[in-house]
Amino acid sequence: MPKSRDDFIVYTNEEKEYLILKNTEMGQPATVDEFISRHKADLQQAGFDDQFASFVYFLLSIDGGDEIVYEDEDDIVVHLANGCKWLIQVKHSVDMDTRMTDADSDFWNTIDNWLSLYSYCNTDDDKNSFLKLGNRFIIYTNKVVAHAFIAKILELRNGDIDGPDVRSFLQAIDHSVSYHSVVQRLLALKKIELQKFLLKIEIINSSDPLS
């Protein structure tokens, strides 16, 4: 029978409108992962990639009043109703055993992109807004994380080490790594800037939505 608009999850941008059919016969999905799993074939058939499937994941994870944008400042950007912002980079590999190691270019390019966004802040107010409490810099990945710097960030977030410890770590690896320029940009930040910036970074592990 014909479907009404209420039977669809709707995503729109300036050029297109996408409608994803809710599977009402199966009942409401218990989780976002279940929804993605149910509609995997629909997304693949429509030509969507992992990045868009990840967009759908976060679309279904946010609350009323929040706004989500696809491919703007980042792969995905969430503007929360409380004024906070999530910058989300999607880094999926077709090989589920791929490791995110210290030399992973996806990781360091992402950090570089976020540093560039911060460098565009021309006033103290803009800088404070970018680094304010509640903002999140998210790498959404199916890679197996085996990364010394990420481990340091987690220790910082858990309160096991402080900012100077992380700076010492960066100074120790500077000039000996291929991502030297990104390390230099991090070290160029003031003490409080570096700590606030790093505390925003988090890794969210995911399954490969469309694998």
Coordinates of C-alpha atoms in Angstrom, one line a residue, residues 11-208:
Y11 CA 17.3 13.7 5.5
T12 CA 17.5 16.8 3.3
N13 CA 20.2 19.1 2.0
E14 CA 20.2 22.0 -0.4
E15 CA 20.0 19.7 -3.5
K16 CA 18.4 16.5 -2.6
E17 CA 16.0 14.8 -0.2
Y18 CA 16.6 11.3 1.0
L19 CA 13.8 9.1 2.5
I20 CA 14.8 5.9 4.4
L21 CA 11.8 3.6 4.9
K22 CA 11.1 2.6 8.4
N23 CA 10.5 -1.2 8.7
T24 CA 7.3 -1.0 10.7
E25 CA 6.5 -4.7 10.2
M26 CA 9.6 -5.6 12.2
G27 CA 8.7 -3.1 14.9
Q28 CA 10.8 -0.2 16.0
P29 CA 14.5 -1.1 16.2
A30 CA 15.8 -1.3 19.7
T31 CA 19.1 0.4 18.9
V32 CA 20.7 2.6 16.2
D33 CA 23.0 -0.3 15.2
E34 CA 19.9 -2.5 14.7
F35 CA 18.4 0.2 12.4
I36 CA 21.5 0.4 10.3
S37 CA 21.7 -3.4 10.1
R38 CA 18.1 -3.6 8.9
H39 CA 18.5 -0.9 6.3
K40 CA 22.0 -1.9 5.1
A41 CA 20.7 -3.2 1.8
D42 CA 18.6 -0.1 1.2
L43 CA 21.5 2.2 1.8
Q44 CA 23.8 0.1 -0.5
Q45 CA 21.2 0.0 -3.2
A46 CA 20.8 3.8 -3.0
G47 CA 24.5 4.2 -3.6
F48 CA 25.3 5.5 -0.1
D49 CA 28.8 4.9 1.3
D50 CA 30.1 4.3 4.9
Q51 CA 30.3 8.0 5.5
F52 CA 26.6 8.5 4.9
A53 CA 25.7 5.4 6.8
S54 CA 27.7 6.9 9.7
F55 CA 25.7 10.1 9.2
V56 CA 22.5 8.1 9.7
Y57 CA 23.9 6.6 12.8
F58 CA 24.6 10.0 14.4
L59 CA 21.3 11.3 13.0
L60 CA 19.4 8.7 15.0
S61 CA 21.6 9.3 18.1
I62 CA 20.9 13.0 18.6
D63 CA 18.1 14.6 20.5
G64 CA 15.3 16.9 19.4
G65 CA 16.5 20.4 18.9
D66 CA 20.0 19.3 17.8
E67 CA 21.0 19.8 14.2
I68 CA 23.3 17.5 12.1
V69 CA 25.1 18.6 8.9
Y70 CA 26.7 16.4 6.3
E71 CA 30.1 17.4 4.7
D72 CA 30.4 20.9 6.0
E73 CA 33.2 21.8 8.3
D74 CA 33.9 18.1 8.7
D75 CA 32.5 14.8 7.4
I76 CA 29.7 15.2 9.9
V77 CA 28.9 18.1 12.2
V78 CA 26.4 18.0 15.1
H79 CA 25.2 21.3 16.5
L80 CA 23.6 20.7 19.9
A81 CA 20.7 22.7 21.1
N82 CA 22.9 23.8 24.1
G83 CA 25.4 25.5 21.7
C84 CA 28.0 22.7 21.7
K85 CA 29.4 21.2 18.6
W86 CA 30.7 17.7 17.5
L87 CA 33.2 17.5 14.7
I88 CA 33.1 13.9 13.3
Q89 CA 35.6 12.3 10.9
V90 CA 34.6 8.9 9.5
K91 CA 37.6 6.6 9.0
H92 CA 36.5 3.2 7.9
S93 CA 38.6 0.4 6.3
V94 CA 37.3 -2.4 4.0
D95 CA 39.6 -4.7 6.0
M96 CA 38.2 -5.2 9.4
D97 CA 41.6 -6.1 10.8
T98 CA 43.2 -2.8 9.8
R99 CA 45.1 -1.2 12.7
M100 CA 45.3 2.5 13.5
T101 CA 49.0 2.7 14.4
D102 CA 51.2 5.6 15.3
A103 CA 51.9 6.3 11.6
D104 CA 48.2 6.2 10.5
S105 CA 47.8 9.0 8.0
D106 CA 44.0 9.1 8.6
F107 CA 44.6 10.0 12.3
W108 CA 47.2 12.7 11.7
N109 CA 45.3 14.2 8.7
T110 CA 42.3 14.5 11.0
I111 CA 44.2 16.2 13.7
D112 CA 45.7 18.6 11.1
N113 CA 42.2 19.4 9.8
W114 CA 41.0 20.2 13.3
L115 CA 44.1 22.4 13.9
S116 CA 43.3 24.2 10.7
L117 CA 39.8 24.9 11.8
Y118 CA 41.1 26.2 15.1
S119 CA 43.6 28.4 13.3
Y120 CA 40.7 30.1 11.5
C121 CA 39.5 31.5 14.9
N122 CA 40.6 35.1 14.8
T123 CA 39.5 36.3 18.2
D124 CA 39.8 35.0 21.7
D125 CA 36.1 34.6 21.8
D126 CA 36.2 32.4 18.7
K127 CA 39.1 30.3 20.2
N128 CA 37.3 29.9 23.5
S129 CA 34.1 28.9 21.7
F130 CA 36.0 26.2 19.6
L131 CA 37.6 24.7 22.7
K132 CA 34.7 25.1 25.1
L133 CA 33.5 22.4 27.4
G134 CA 31.0 20.1 25.7
N135 CA 32.5 20.3 22.2
R136 CA 33.8 16.9 20.9
F137 CA 36.3 16.0 18.1
I138 CA 35.4 12.5 17.2
I139 CA 37.1 9.9 15.0
Y140 CA 34.5 7.3 14.1
T141 CA 36.4 4.2 12.9
N142 CA 36.3 0.4 12.5
K143 CA 40.1 0.2 12.8
V144 CA 41.8 -1.6 15.6
V145 CA 43.4 1.2 17.7
A146 CA 47.0 0.5 18.5
H147 CA 48.3 4.1 18.8
A148 CA 50.7 5.5 21.4
F149 CA 49.5 9.1 21.1
I150 CA 45.8 8.1 21.4
A151 CA 46.8 6.1 24.5
K152 CA 48.3 9.4 25.9
I153 CA 45.2 11.3 25.1
L154 CA 43.1 8.7 27.0
E155 CA 45.5 8.9 30.0
L156 CA 45.0 12.7 29.9
R157 CA 41.2 12.3 29.7
N158 CA 41.3 9.9 32.6
G159 CA 43.4 12.2 34.7
D160 CA 46.4 9.8 34.8
I161 CA 48.8 12.3 33.3
D162 CA 48.6 16.1 32.7
G163 CA 49.3 18.4 29.8
P164 CA 53.1 18.7 30.3
D165 CA 53.4 14.9 30.1
V166 CA 51.7 14.9 26.7
R167 CA 53.9 17.8 25.5
S168 CA 57.0 15.9 26.6
F169 CA 55.7 12.9 24.6
L170 CA 55.3 15.1 21.5
Q171 CA 58.7 16.6 21.9
A172 CA 60.3 13.2 22.2
I173 CA 58.8 12.0 18.9
D174 CA 59.3 15.3 17.0
H175 CA 61.7 15.2 14.0
S176 CA 61.6 11.4 14.0
V177 CA 58.2 10.9 12.4
S178 CA 56.7 11.5 9.0
Y179 CA 53.9 13.5 10.6
H180 CA 56.4 16.0 12.0
S181 CA 54.5 19.1 10.7
V182 CA 51.4 18.1 12.6
V183 CA 53.4 17.5 15.8
Q184 CA 54.9 21.0 15.4
R185 CA 51.5 22.5 15.1
L186 CA 50.4 20.9 18.3
L187 CA 53.6 22.0 20.1
A188 CA 52.9 25.5 18.9
L189 CA 49.8 25.7 20.9
K190 CA 50.0 27.3 24.3
K191 CA 49.9 25.0 27.4
I192 CA 46.2 25.5 28.1
E193 CA 45.2 25.4 24.4
L194 CA 47.0 22.1 23.9
Q195 CA 45.3 20.5 26.9
K196 CA 41.8 21.8 26.0
F197 CA 42.3 20.7 22.4
L198 CA 43.5 17.2 23.3
L199 CA 40.7 16.7 25.8
K200 CA 38.2 17.1 23.0
I201 CA 39.6 14.2 21.0
E202 CA 37.9 10.8 21.3
I203 CA 37.8 7.6 19.3
I204 CA 34.5 5.9 18.8
N205 CA 34.8 2.3 17.5
S206 CA 32.2 1.1 15.1
S207 CA 31.3 -1.8 13.0
D208 CA 31.6 -1.2 9.3

